[in-house]
Amino acid sequence: MSKARTLGELRRVAPGPTESVKGEMRRNLIRKLKSGEPLFPGILGYDGSVIPRLVNALLSRHNVILLGLRGQAKSRLLRGLTSLLDPELPVLEGCEINDDPFRPLCKRCRDLVAEVGDDAPVAFLAPSDRYVEKLATPDVTIADIIGDVDPIRAARGGHDLGSELTIHYGLLPRAHRGIFALNELPDLAGRIQVGLFNILQEGDVQIKGYPVRLSLDLCLLFTANPEDYTARGKIITPLKDRIGSEIRTHYPTTVDQGVAITQQEAWTARGSQVRIPHFVREVVEGVAFAARRDKRVDSRSGVSQRLPISALENAVSNAERRAMLRNEELVVPRISDVSAALPSFTGKFELEYEGELVGAENVAQELIRRAVGGVFSVRLGAVDLRPVVAYFQAEDKLKLENDASSVDVLEQLERVPGLLDHLRHLGVGPEDPAAARAAAGEFILEGLHAQKKIGRSEDRGFEAPERASEAEANLEQLQRLRAMKGQVN
Ligand SMILES: [Zn+2]
């Protein structure tokens, strides 16, 4: 088809006006569903929830809104829908609103076809040319979205201001015959929502009082924070009515899903040789899970998947820096590297008042500790580590500096009786490189610390449990006993 250069040549290969955008997307979707082709490559964790609903919405030829918190791959999902557009779409060459050569809407093209007929030149658009995205903010104007009269154009062309030829088209007409995605819809001012609705309902564009009729053909996609969207008065009802499907997105439901997403997104394949222990991946992911549950973190704004992604990148960088410093080939991040990635955690969540009192760094440190404790109890919960604990209770101390070489760390760990025998629970054997064994050994101590069985000083010296935490542990035990008693009675 792309060989056609004029309307006349196009007429010979194409039967006539193309179908609607939604019809085209439905046709391609059906073909993909039947052939079993992957619909949204790279979107993980939505197979049983978001994707079937989105497919149904597109089969229904609906306009869609995705409701979800930040970092739930909403934008990526919407951009992925361009894969449902045809590889090429014929348009009248030079048209600002991608006019169909067989059915031009704008005055320029109507005049052109009337004048030169089949000699009117055509061009072709790729799917990516047919996707327009805009972030709604309170300062977005009608001119941005729909259009405006352009006085300079009027003066240059010698047109009067009432002429259709003086219109500077906004984003919506420019997305004609394609996808228009508007992020954070509730932030759009009410009168712009009215304008959006008018164009959907009547195909009417009102530009500075000059009514122009443009029956635009669009697939409209929106995103919003669920609470903003459902809040009364944020969205005008008739516009809400025109959105056929509301689909809720979500964060990964299991740690494994989160690990898979982070593995796909984080930049860890670097020039250097990097080996990331699985327990480190689980801890990084566990921090995001813990933050999403923590009452001190604002749940309304959410905790983006970008938190574990950038934290893992930063932890790898810290390990990379140490390897360079110590002249080691292999880069293996440790739990202390996750703590060193604090700058990637603190900006990624909004704190409630309670959290503000403690400070973002302290909240983040605590979340890391909680995540370590969680992974530790799954992996080593059933292992008898009493000899290790006993070593520290006998007033012995051990200092594991984050920048210490793998060999130095191992030397320290060897002093603790039996500690290195337990590395196999973390998938690490005696034949593994020193950097991997050092990271696994350190994890065991961090885990015992997270469970308050051993103490740790500010400078990462492991030691006997602090008196305070002992008292805390005793209190916890007391409370458990009381609870049990309560159950008996
Ligand atoms: Zn045109």
CSV table of C-alpha atoms and ligand atoms in Angstrom, one decimal:
chain,number,residue,atom,x,y,z
A,1,MET,CA,0.0,0.0,0.0
A,2,SER,CA,2.8,2.4,0.9
A,3,LYS,CA,3.8,2.5,-2.8
A,4,ALA,CA,0.8,4.6,-3.6
A,5,ARG,CA,1.8,8.3,-3.9
A,6,THR,CA,-1.4,9.9,-4.9
A,7,LEU,CA,-5.1,9.5,-4.1
A,8,GLY,CA,-5.6,7.9,-7.5
A,9,GLU,CA,-3.0,5.3,-6.9
A,10,LEU,CA,-4.4,4.6,-3.5
A,11,ARG,CA,-7.8,4.1,-4.9
A,12,ARG,CA,-6.5,1.2,-7.0
A,13,VAL,CA,-5.1,-0.7,-3.9
A,14,ALA,CA,-7.5,0.4,-1.1
A,15,PRO,CA,-11.2,-0.1,-1.3
A,16,GLY,CA,-12.2,3.2,0.3
A,17,PRO,CA,-12.4,5.0,3.6
A,18,THR,CA,-10.6,3.1,6.3
A,19,GLU,CA,-12.5,1.7,9.3
A,20,SER,CA,-12.6,3.4,12.6
A,21,VAL,CA,-9.5,3.3,14.9
A,22,LYS,CA,-11.4,1.1,17.4
A,23,GLY,CA,-12.5,-1.2,14.7
A,24,GLU,CA,-8.9,-1.5,13.4
A,25,MET,CA,-7.6,-2.2,17.0
A,26,ARG,CA,-10.4,-4.8,17.5
A,27,ARG,CA,-9.5,-6.5,14.2
A,28,ASN,CA,-5.8,-6.7,15.1
A,29,LEU,CA,-6.6,-7.8,18.6
A,30,ILE,CA,-8.8,-10.7,17.3
A,31,ARG,CA,-6.0,-11.8,15.0
A,32,LYS,CA,-3.5,-11.8,17.8
A,33,LEU,CA,-5.8,-13.6,20.2
A,34,LYS,CA,-6.5,-16.3,17.6
A,35,SER,CA,-2.8,-16.8,16.7
A,36,GLY,CA,-1.8,-16.9,20.4
A,37,GLU,CA,0.7,-14.0,19.8
A,38,PRO,CA,1.7,-12.3,23.1
A,39,LEU,CA,-0.5,-9.2,23.5
A,40,PHE,CA,1.6,-7.1,25.8
A,41,PRO,CA,5.2,-8.2,25.8
A,42,GLY,CA,7.1,-7.0,28.9
A,43,ILE,CA,4.0,-6.4,31.0
A,44,LEU,CA,4.3,-8.8,34.0
A,45,GLY,CA,1.8,-9.8,36.6
A,46,TYR,CA,-1.3,-8.7,34.9
A,47,ASP,CA,-2.2,-11.9,33.0
A,48,GLY,CA,-5.0,-12.8,35.3
A,49,SER,CA,-6.4,-9.4,36.1
A,50,VAL,CA,-5.7,-6.3,34.1
A,51,ILE,CA,-5.1,-7.8,30.7
A,52,PRO,CA,-8.3,-9.8,30.3
A,53,ARG,CA,-10.3,-6.7,31.3
A,54,LEU,CA,-8.4,-4.5,28.9
A,55,VAL,CA,-9.0,-7.1,26.1
A,56,ASN,CA,-12.7,-7.1,26.8
A,57,ALA,CA,-12.8,-3.3,26.7
A,58,LEU,CA,-11.0,-3.2,23.4
A,59,LEU,CA,-13.3,-5.9,21.9
A,60,SER,CA,-16.2,-3.7,23.0
A,61,ARG,CA,-14.6,-0.7,21.3
A,62,HIS,CA,-14.7,1.3,24.5
A,63,ASN,CA,-12.8,4.3,25.6
A,64,VAL,CA,-10.8,3.2,28.7
A,65,ILE,CA,-9.6,4.6,31.9
A,66,LEU,CA,-6.9,2.8,33.9
A,67,LEU,CA,-7.2,3.5,37.7
A,68,GLY,CA,-4.1,2.9,39.7
A,69,LEU,CA,-1.4,4.3,41.8
A,70,ARG,CA,2.0,5.5,40.5
A,71,GLY,CA,4.4,3.0,39.2
A,72,GLN,CA,1.9,0.4,38.1
A,73,ALA,CA,2.9,0.4,34.4
A,74,LYS,CA,-0.2,2.3,33.3
A,75,SER,CA,1.7,4.4,30.7
A,76,ARG,CA,3.6,1.4,29.4
A,77,LEU,CA,0.3,-0.5,29.0
A,78,LEU,CA,-1.3,2.3,27.1
A,79,ARG,CA,1.8,2.8,24.8
A,80,GLY,CA,1.7,-0.9,24.2
A,81,LEU,CA,-1.7,-0.5,22.5
A,82,THR,CA,0.0,1.0,19.4
A,83,SER,CA,0.9,-2.7,18.6
A,84,LEU,CA,-2.8,-3.1,17.7
A,85,LEU,CA,-2.6,-0.4,15.0
A,86,ASP,CA,-2.0,-1.3,11.4
A,87,PRO,CA,1.6,-1.1,10.2
A,88,GLU,CA,0.7,1.8,8.0
A,89,LEU,CA,-2.2,4.2,7.6
A,90,PRO,CA,-2.8,6.4,4.5
A,91,VAL,CA,-3.2,10.1,5.1
A,92,LEU,CA,-3.3,13.2,2.9
A,93,GLU,CA,0.2,14.4,2.8
A,94,GLY,CA,0.9,17.5,4.8
A,95,CYS,CA,-2.5,17.4,6.7
A,96,GLU,CA,-2.2,18.5,10.3
A,97,ILE,CA,-4.9,16.2,11.5
A,98,ASN,CA,-4.0,13.0,9.5
A,99,ASP,CA,-7.0,13.3,7.1
A,100,ASP,CA,-8.3,10.2,5.5
A,101,PRO,CA,-7.6,10.7,1.7
A,102,PHE,CA,-11.1,9.4,0.9
A,103,ARG,CA,-12.9,11.5,3.5
A,104,PRO,CA,-11.0,14.7,4.4
A,105,LEU,CA,-12.2,16.8,7.4
A,106,CYS,CA,-10.1,19.9,7.3
A,107,LYS,CA,-10.8,22.8,5.0
A,108,ARG,CA,-7.3,22.7,3.5
A,109,CYS,CA,-7.7,19.1,2.4
A,110,ARG,CA,-11.3,19.4,1.3
A,111,ASP,CA,-10.2,22.3,-0.9
A,112,LEU,CA,-7.1,20.3,-2.1
A,113,VAL,CA,-9.1,17.3,-3.2
A,114,ALA,CA,-11.8,19.4,-4.8
A,115,GLU,CA,-9.0,21.1,-6.8
A,116,VAL,CA,-6.6,18.4,-7.8
A,117,GLY,CA,-8.7,15.3,-7.3
A,118,ASP,CA,-6.9,12.0,-7.7
A,119,ASP,CA,-3.5,13.8,-7.9
A,120,ALA,CA,-3.7,14.8,-4.2
A,121,PRO,CA,-0.5,13.4,-2.7
A,122,VAL,CA,-0.8,10.7,0.1
A,123,ALA,CA,1.6,9.7,2.8
A,124,PHE,CA,1.7,6.9,5.4
A,125,LEU,CA,1.8,6.9,9.1
A,126,ALA,CA,3.5,4.3,11.3
A,127,PRO,CA,1.7,3.2,14.6
A,128,SER,CA,4.0,5.3,16.7
A,129,ASP,CA,3.0,8.4,14.7
A,130,ARG,CA,-0.6,7.8,15.7
A,131,TYR,CA,-0.1,8.0,19.5
A,132,VAL,CA,-0.5,11.3,21.3
A,133,GLU,CA,0.0,11.4,25.1
A,134,LYS,CA,-0.6,14.3,27.4
A,135,LEU,CA,-0.3,14.8,31.2
A,136,ALA,CA,-3.3,16.7,32.5
A,137,THR,CA,-2.4,19.6,34.7
A,138,PRO,CA,-4.6,22.4,36.0
A,139,ASP,CA,-3.0,24.8,33.5
A,140,VAL,CA,-3.8,22.8,30.4
A,141,THR,CA,-6.0,25.0,28.2
A,142,ILE,CA,-8.6,24.5,25.5
A,143,ALA,CA,-6.0,25.7,23.0
A,144,ASP,CA,-3.7,22.9,24.1
A,145,ILE,CA,-6.3,20.2,23.8
A,146,ILE,CA,-8.6,21.4,21.1
A,147,GLY,CA,-7.1,24.4,19.3
A,148,ASP,CA,-6.9,28.1,18.9
A,149,VAL,CA,-7.1,30.8,16.2
A,150,ASP,CA,-3.6,31.6,15.0
A,151,PRO,CA,-3.5,35.3,14.2
A,152,ILE,CA,0.0,35.0,12.6
A,153,ARG,CA,-1.3,32.4,10.2
A,154,ALA,CA,-4.3,34.5,9.4
A,155,ALA,CA,-2.1,37.5,8.6
A,156,ARG,CA,0.3,35.5,6.5
A,157,GLY,CA,-2.3,33.7,4.5
A,158,GLY,CA,-4.5,36.8,4.2
A,159,HIS,CA,-7.4,35.0,5.8
A,160,ASP,CA,-9.9,36.6,8.1
A,161,LEU,CA,-9.8,35.3,11.7
A,162,GLY,CA,-13.1,33.5,11.2
A,163,SER,CA,-11.7,31.2,8.5
A,164,GLU,CA,-11.1,27.6,9.3
A,165,LEU,CA,-7.7,28.0,7.7
A,166,THR,CA,-6.5,30.1,10.6
A,167,ILE,CA,-7.0,27.3,13.2
A,168,HIS,CA,-4.0,26.0,15.1
A,169,TYR,CA,-5.1,22.5,16.0
A,170,GLY,CA,-4.7,21.2,19.5
A,171,LEU,CA,-3.6,17.7,20.5
A,172,LEU,CA,-6.9,16.0,20.2
A,173,PRO,CA,-7.5,16.9,16.5
A,174,ARG,CA,-3.9,16.0,15.8
A,175,ALA,CA,-4.5,12.5,17.3
A,176,HIS,CA,-7.3,12.1,14.7
A,177,ARG,CA,-7.4,8.5,13.5
A,178,GLY,CA,-5.1,7.4,16.3
A,179,ILE,CA,-4.9,7.0,20.1
A,180,PHE,CA,-5.1,9.9,22.5
A,181,ALA,CA,-3.9,9.2,26.0
A,182,LEU,CA,-4.5,11.7,28.7
A,183,ASN,CA,-2.8,11.0,32.1
A,184,GLU,CA,-4.3,12.1,35.4
A,185,LEU,CA,-7.7,13.0,34.0
A,186,PRO,CA,-9.1,14.5,37.3
A,187,ASP,CA,-6.4,17.3,37.1
A,188,LEU,CA,-8.1,18.6,34.0
A,189,ALA,CA,-10.1,21.8,34.6
A,190,GLY,CA,-13.9,21.3,34.4
A,191,ARG,CA,-14.4,23.4,31.3
A,192,ILE,CA,-11.7,21.5,29.4
A,193,GLN,CA,-13.6,18.3,30.3
A,194,VAL,CA,-16.7,19.8,28.9
A,195,GLY,CA,-14.8,20.6,25.7
A,196,LEU,CA,-13.5,17.0,25.6
A,197,PHE,CA,-17.0,15.7,26.0
A,198,ASN,CA,-18.5,17.9,23.3
A,199,ILE,CA,-16.0,16.7,20.8
A,200,LEU,CA,-16.7,13.1,21.8
A,201,GLN,CA,-20.5,13.5,21.7
A,202,GLU,CA,-21.1,15.9,18.8
A,203,GLY,CA,-17.8,16.1,16.9
A,204,ASP,CA,-18.0,19.8,17.6
A,205,VAL,CA,-15.0,21.9,18.1
A,206,GLN,CA,-15.6,25.4,19.3
A,207,ILE,CA,-12.7,27.6,18.8
A,208,LYS,CA,-13.0,31.1,20.1
A,209,GLY,CA,-16.7,31.1,19.2
A,210,TYR,CA,-16.3,29.8,15.7
A,211,PRO,CA,-18.1,26.5,15.5
A,212,VAL,CA,-16.3,24.0,13.3
A,213,ARG,CA,-17.6,20.5,12.9
A,214,LEU,CA,-14.9,17.8,13.0
A,215,SER,CA,-16.1,14.3,13.4
A,216,LEU,CA,-12.8,13.1,14.9
A,217,ASP,CA,-12.2,9.3,15.1
A,218,LEU,CA,-10.2,8.5,18.2
A,219,CYS,CA,-9.5,5.8,20.7
A,220,LEU,CA,-9.4,7.7,24.0
A,221,LEU,CA,-7.4,6.4,26.9
A,222,PHE,CA,-7.1,7.9,30.3
A,223,THR,CA,-5.3,7.2,33.6
A,224,ALA,CA,-6.2,8.4,37.1
A,225,ASN,CA,-5.5,7.9,40.7
A,226,PRO,CA,-8.5,5.9,41.9
A,227,GLU,CA,-9.4,8.2,44.8
A,228,ASP,CA,-9.2,11.3,42.7
A,229,TYR,CA,-11.4,9.7,40.0
A,230,THR,CA,-14.1,8.6,42.4
A,231,ALA,CA,-14.1,11.8,44.4
A,232,ARG,CA,-17.3,13.7,43.8
A,233,GLY,CA,-17.1,16.6,41.4
A,234,LYS,CA,-13.7,15.8,40.0
A,235,ILE,CA,-15.0,14.4,36.7
A,236,ILE,CA,-18.1,15.8,34.9
A,237,THR,CA,-20.7,13.0,34.8
A,238,PRO,CA,-21.3,13.1,31.0
A,239,LEU,CA,-17.6,12.5,30.4
A,240,LYS,CA,-17.5,9.7,32.9
A,241,ASP,CA,-20.4,8.2,31.0
A,242,ARG,CA,-18.5,8.2,27.7
A,243,ILE,CA,-15.7,6.1,29.2
A,244,GLY,CA,-16.8,2.5,28.6
A,245,SER,CA,-14.5,0.6,30.9
A,246,GLU,CA,-12.8,1.4,34.2
A,247,ILE,CA,-9.9,-0.9,34.8
A,248,ARG,CA,-8.0,-1.1,38.1
A,249,THR,CA,-4.2,-1.7,38.0
A,250,HIS,CA,-2.3,-3.0,40.9
A,251,TYR,CA,1.2,-3.6,42.3
A,252,PRO,CA,2.8,-7.1,42.1
A,253,THR,CA,0.8,-9.5,44.3
A,254,THR,CA,3.7,-11.7,45.1
A,255,VAL,CA,7.4,-11.1,45.9
A,256,ASP,CA,8.3,-13.4,43.0
A,257,GLN,CA,6.3,-11.2,40.6
A,258,GLY,CA,8.0,-8.1,41.9
A,259,VAL,CA,11.4,-9.7,41.6
A,260,ALA,CA,10.7,-10.6,38.0
A,261,ILE,CA,9.6,-7.1,37.1
A,262,THR,CA,12.6,-5.5,38.8
A,263,GLN,CA,14.9,-8.0,37.1
A,264,GLN,CA,13.5,-7.0,33.8
A,265,GLU,CA,13.6,-3.2,34.4
A,266,ALA,CA,16.7,-2.6,36.6
A,267,TRP,CA,20.0,-1.8,34.8
A,268,THR,CA,22.3,-4.5,36.3
A,269,ALA,CA,23.9,-6.0,33.2
A,270,ARG,CA,27.0,-3.7,33.2
A,271,GLY,CA,30.4,-4.0,31.8
A,272,SER,CA,31.6,-5.6,35.0
A,273,GLN,CA,30.7,-9.1,36.1
A,274,VAL,CA,27.7,-8.8,38.4
A,275,ARG,CA,26.1,-11.6,40.3
A,276,ILE,CA,23.0,-10.7,42.4
A,277,PRO,CA,22.1,-13.1,45.2
A,278,HIS,CA,18.5,-14.0,45.1
A,279,PHE,CA,18.1,-13.1,48.8
A,280,VAL,CA,19.2,-9.6,47.9
A,281,ARG,CA,16.6,-9.3,45.2
A,282,GLU,CA,14.0,-10.6,47.7
A,283,VAL,CA,15.0,-8.1,50.3
A,284,VAL,CA,14.9,-5.1,47.9
A,285,GLU,CA,11.4,-6.2,46.8
A,286,GLY,CA,10.4,-6.8,50.4
A,287,VAL,CA,11.2,-3.2,51.2
A,288,ALA,CA,8.6,-2.1,48.6
A,289,PHE,CA,6.0,-4.5,50.0
A,290,ALA,CA,6.7,-3.4,53.5
A,291,ALA,CA,6.4,0.3,52.5
A,292,ARG,CA,3.1,-0.4,50.8
A,293,ARG,CA,1.7,-1.8,54.1
A,294,ASP,CA,3.3,0.7,56.5
A,295,LYS,CA,0.9,3.1,58.1
A,296,ARG,CA,3.6,5.8,58.2
A,297,VAL,CA,3.7,5.8,54.4
A,298,ASP,CA,1.0,7.6,52.5
A,299,SER,CA,-1.0,4.8,50.8
A,300,ARG,CA,-2.9,7.3,48.6
A,301,SER,CA,0.1,8.1,46.6
A,302,GLY,CA,1.4,4.6,46.6
A,303,VAL,CA,4.9,3.1,46.4
A,304,SER,CA,6.0,2.8,42.9
A,305,GLN,CA,7.7,-0.2,41.4
A,306,ARG,CA,10.5,2.3,40.6
A,307,LEU,CA,11.5,2.0,44.3
A,308,PRO,CA,12.9,-1.5,44.1
A,309,ILE,CA,14.2,-0.9,40.5
A,310,SER,CA,16.4,2.1,41.4
A,311,ALA,CA,17.3,0.6,44.8
A,312,LEU,CA,18.7,-2.5,43.2
A,313,GLU,CA,20.6,-0.5,40.7
A,314,ASN,CA,22.1,1.6,43.5
A,315,ALA,CA,22.9,-1.4,45.6
A,316,VAL,CA,24.8,-3.0,42.6
A,317,SER,CA,26.6,0.3,42.1
A,318,ASN,CA,27.8,0.3,45.7
A,319,ALA,CA,29.0,-3.2,45.3
A,320,GLU,CA,30.7,-2.2,42.0
A,321,ARG,CA,32.5,0.6,43.8
A,322,ARG,CA,33.8,-1.7,46.5
A,323,ALA,CA,35.0,-4.2,43.9
A,324,MET,CA,36.9,-1.5,42.1
A,325,LEU,CA,38.3,-0.3,45.5
A,326,ARG,CA,39.4,-3.8,46.5
A,327,ASN,CA,40.5,-4.9,43.0
A,328,GLU,CA,37.9,-7.7,42.8
A,329,GLU,CA,36.6,-9.0,39.5
A,330,LEU,CA,33.2,-10.2,40.6
A,331,VAL,CA,30.6,-7.8,41.9
A,332,VAL,CA,28.2,-9.3,44.5
A,333,PRO,CA,25.9,-6.9,46.3
A,334,ARG,CA,25.4,-7.5,50.1
A,335,ILE,CA,22.6,-6.4,52.4
A,336,SER,CA,24.9,-3.6,53.5
A,337,ASP,CA,24.8,-2.4,49.9
A,338,VAL,CA,21.0,-2.3,50.1
A,339,SER,CA,21.4,0.0,53.2
A,340,ALA,CA,23.8,2.1,51.2
A,341,ALA,CA,21.1,2.5,48.6
A,342,LEU,CA,19.1,4.7,51.0
A,343,PRO,CA,19.1,7.6,48.6
A,344,SER,CA,17.0,5.5,46.2
A,345,PHE,CA,14.4,4.7,48.9
A,346,THR,CA,13.8,7.9,50.7
A,347,GLY,CA,12.4,10.0,47.7
A,348,LYS,CA,10.1,7.2,46.6
A,349,PHE,CA,7.4,7.4,49.2
A,350,GLU,CA,5.4,10.1,50.8
A,351,LEU,CA,5.3,10.0,54.6
A,352,GLU,CA,2.3,10.5,56.8
A,353,TYR,CA,2.7,12.8,59.8
A,354,GLU,CA,3.8,9.9,62.0
A,355,GLY,CA,6.5,9.0,59.5
A,356,GLU,CA,7.6,12.6,59.2
A,357,LEU,CA,8.3,12.6,62.9
A,358,VAL,CA,10.8,9.7,62.5
A,359,GLY,CA,12.3,10.9,59.2
A,360,ALA,CA,12.5,9.2,55.9
A,361,GLU,CA,15.9,7.7,56.5
A,362,ASN,CA,14.9,6.0,59.7
A,363,VAL,CA,11.7,4.7,58.1
A,364,ALA,CA,13.6,3.3,55.2
A,365,GLN,CA,16.2,1.6,57.5
A,366,GLU,CA,13.4,0.0,59.4
A,367,LEU,CA,11.7,-1.2,56.2
A,368,ILE,CA,15.0,-2.8,55.1
A,369,ARG,CA,15.3,-4.4,58.5
A,370,ARG,CA,11.8,-5.8,58.3
A,371,ALA,CA,12.4,-7.1,54.7
A,372,VAL,CA,15.6,-8.8,55.8
A,373,GLY,CA,13.7,-10.4,58.7
A,374,GLY,CA,11.0,-11.6,56.4
A,375,VAL,CA,13.4,-13.2,53.9
A,376,PHE,CA,15.5,-14.6,56.7
A,377,SER,CA,12.6,-16.4,58.4
A,378,VAL,CA,11.5,-18.0,55.1
A,379,ARG,CA,15.0,-19.2,54.2
A,380,LEU,CA,16.6,-19.9,57.6
A,381,GLY,CA,13.7,-19.9,60.0
A,382,ALA,CA,14.0,-23.7,60.6
A,383,VAL,CA,17.8,-23.7,61.0
A,384,ASP,CA,19.4,-24.0,64.4
A,385,LEU,CA,21.6,-20.9,64.7
A,386,ARG,CA,22.0,-21.0,68.5
A,387,PRO,CA,25.8,-21.5,68.3
A,388,VAL,CA,26.0,-18.4,66.3
A,389,VAL,CA,23.9,-16.4,68.7
A,390,ALA,CA,25.9,-17.9,71.6
A,391,TYR,CA,29.1,-16.5,70.1
A,392,PHE,CA,27.8,-13.0,70.3
A,393,GLN,CA,26.3,-13.5,73.7
A,394,ALA,CA,29.7,-14.4,75.0
A,395,GLU,CA,30.5,-10.7,74.4
A,396,ASP,CA,32.4,-11.4,71.2
A,397,LYS,CA,32.1,-8.7,68.5
A,398,LEU,CA,32.5,-8.8,64.8
A,399,LYS,CA,32.9,-5.9,62.5
A,400,LEU,CA,31.9,-6.2,58.9
A,401,GLU,CA,32.7,-3.0,57.1
A,402,ASN,CA,30.8,-2.4,54.0
A,403,ASP,CA,34.0,-1.6,52.0
A,404,ALA,CA,35.9,-4.6,53.3
A,405,SER,CA,37.1,-7.1,50.7
A,406,SER,CA,35.3,-10.4,50.3
A,407,VAL,CA,38.3,-12.3,51.7
A,408,ASP,CA,38.5,-10.0,54.8
A,409,VAL,CA,34.8,-10.5,55.4
A,410,LEU,CA,35.1,-14.3,55.1
A,411,GLU,CA,38.0,-14.2,57.5
A,412,GLN,CA,35.8,-12.4,60.1
A,413,LEU,CA,32.8,-14.8,59.5
A,414,GLU,CA,35.0,-17.8,60.0
A,415,ARG,CA,35.5,-16.8,63.6
A,416,VAL,CA,31.9,-17.5,64.3
A,417,PRO,CA,31.5,-21.2,64.9
A,418,GLY,CA,29.3,-23.0,62.3
A,419,LEU,CA,28.1,-19.8,60.6
A,420,LEU,CA,29.5,-20.6,57.1
A,421,ASP,CA,28.0,-24.1,57.3
A,422,HIS,CA,24.6,-22.6,56.8
A,423,LEU,CA,25.2,-20.8,53.5
A,424,ARG,CA,23.7,-23.7,51.5
A,425,HIS,CA,20.3,-22.5,52.7
A,426,LEU,CA,20.9,-19.4,50.6
A,427,GLY,CA,22.0,-21.5,47.6
A,428,VAL,CA,25.7,-20.8,48.2
A,429,GLY,CA,28.3,-23.7,48.5
A,430,PRO,CA,32.0,-23.9,49.5
A,431,GLU,CA,32.9,-23.9,45.8
A,432,ASP,CA,31.3,-20.5,45.2
A,433,PRO,CA,33.5,-17.4,44.9
A,434,ALA,CA,34.5,-15.5,48.0
A,435,ALA,CA,32.3,-12.5,47.2
A,436,ALA,CA,29.1,-14.7,47.1
A,437,ARG,CA,30.0,-16.4,50.3
A,438,ALA,CA,30.8,-13.2,52.0
A,439,ALA,CA,27.4,-11.7,51.0
A,440,ALA,CA,25.5,-14.8,52.2
A,441,GLY,CA,27.3,-14.9,55.6
A,442,GLU,CA,26.6,-11.3,56.1
A,443,PHE,CA,23.0,-11.9,55.3
A,444,ILE,CA,22.7,-14.5,58.2
A,445,LEU,CA,24.0,-11.9,60.7
A,446,GLU,CA,21.7,-9.2,59.3
A,447,GLY,CA,18.8,-11.7,59.6
A,448,LEU,CA,19.7,-12.5,63.2
A,449,HIS,CA,19.9,-8.8,63.9
A,450,ALA,CA,16.5,-8.2,62.2
A,451,GLN,CA,15.0,-10.7,64.5
A,452,LYS,CA,16.7,-9.0,67.4
A,453,LYS,CA,18.7,-12.1,68.3
A,454,ILE,CA,22.0,-10.2,68.0
A,455,GLY,CA,22.8,-6.5,68.1
A,456,ARG,CA,24.5,-4.2,65.6
A,457,SER,CA,26.2,-0.9,66.3
A,458,GLU,CA,26.1,2.1,64.0
A,459,ASP,CA,29.4,1.1,62.3
A,460,ARG,CA,28.1,-2.4,61.4
A,461,GLY,CA,29.7,-4.2,64.3
A,462,PHE,CA,27.6,-7.2,65.3
A,463,GLU,CA,27.4,-7.8,69.0
A,464,ALA,CA,25.3,-9.2,71.8
A,465,PRO,CA,21.7,-8.0,71.8
A,466,GLU,CA,21.2,-4.6,73.3
A,467,ARG,CA,19.5,-4.6,76.7
A,468,ALA,CA,16.7,-2.4,75.3
A,469,SER,CA,15.9,-4.9,72.6
A,470,GLU,CA,16.1,-7.7,75.1
A,471,ALA,CA,13.5,-5.9,77.1
A,472,GLU,CA,11.5,-5.4,74.0
A,473,ALA,CA,11.7,-9.2,73.2
A,474,ASN,CA,10.6,-10.0,76.7
A,475,LEU,CA,7.7,-7.6,76.4
A,476,GLU,CA,6.7,-9.3,73.1
A,477,GLN,CA,6.9,-12.7,74.7
A,478,LEU,CA,4.7,-11.5,77.6
A,479,GLN,CA,2.2,-10.1,75.1
A,480,ARG,CA,2.1,-13.4,73.2
A,481,LEU,CA,1.6,-15.3,76.5
A,482,ARG,CA,-1.3,-13.0,77.4
A,483,ALA,CA,-2.8,-13.5,74.0
A,484,MET,CA,-2.6,-17.2,74.3
A,485,LYS,CA,-4.1,-17.1,77.7
A,486,GLY,CA,-6.9,-15.0,76.2
A,487,GLN,CA,-7.5,-17.7,73.7
A,488,VAL,CA,-7.7,-20.4,76.3
A,489,ASN,CA,-10.2,-18.5,78.3
B,1,ZN,ZN,-6.5,17.8,6.3
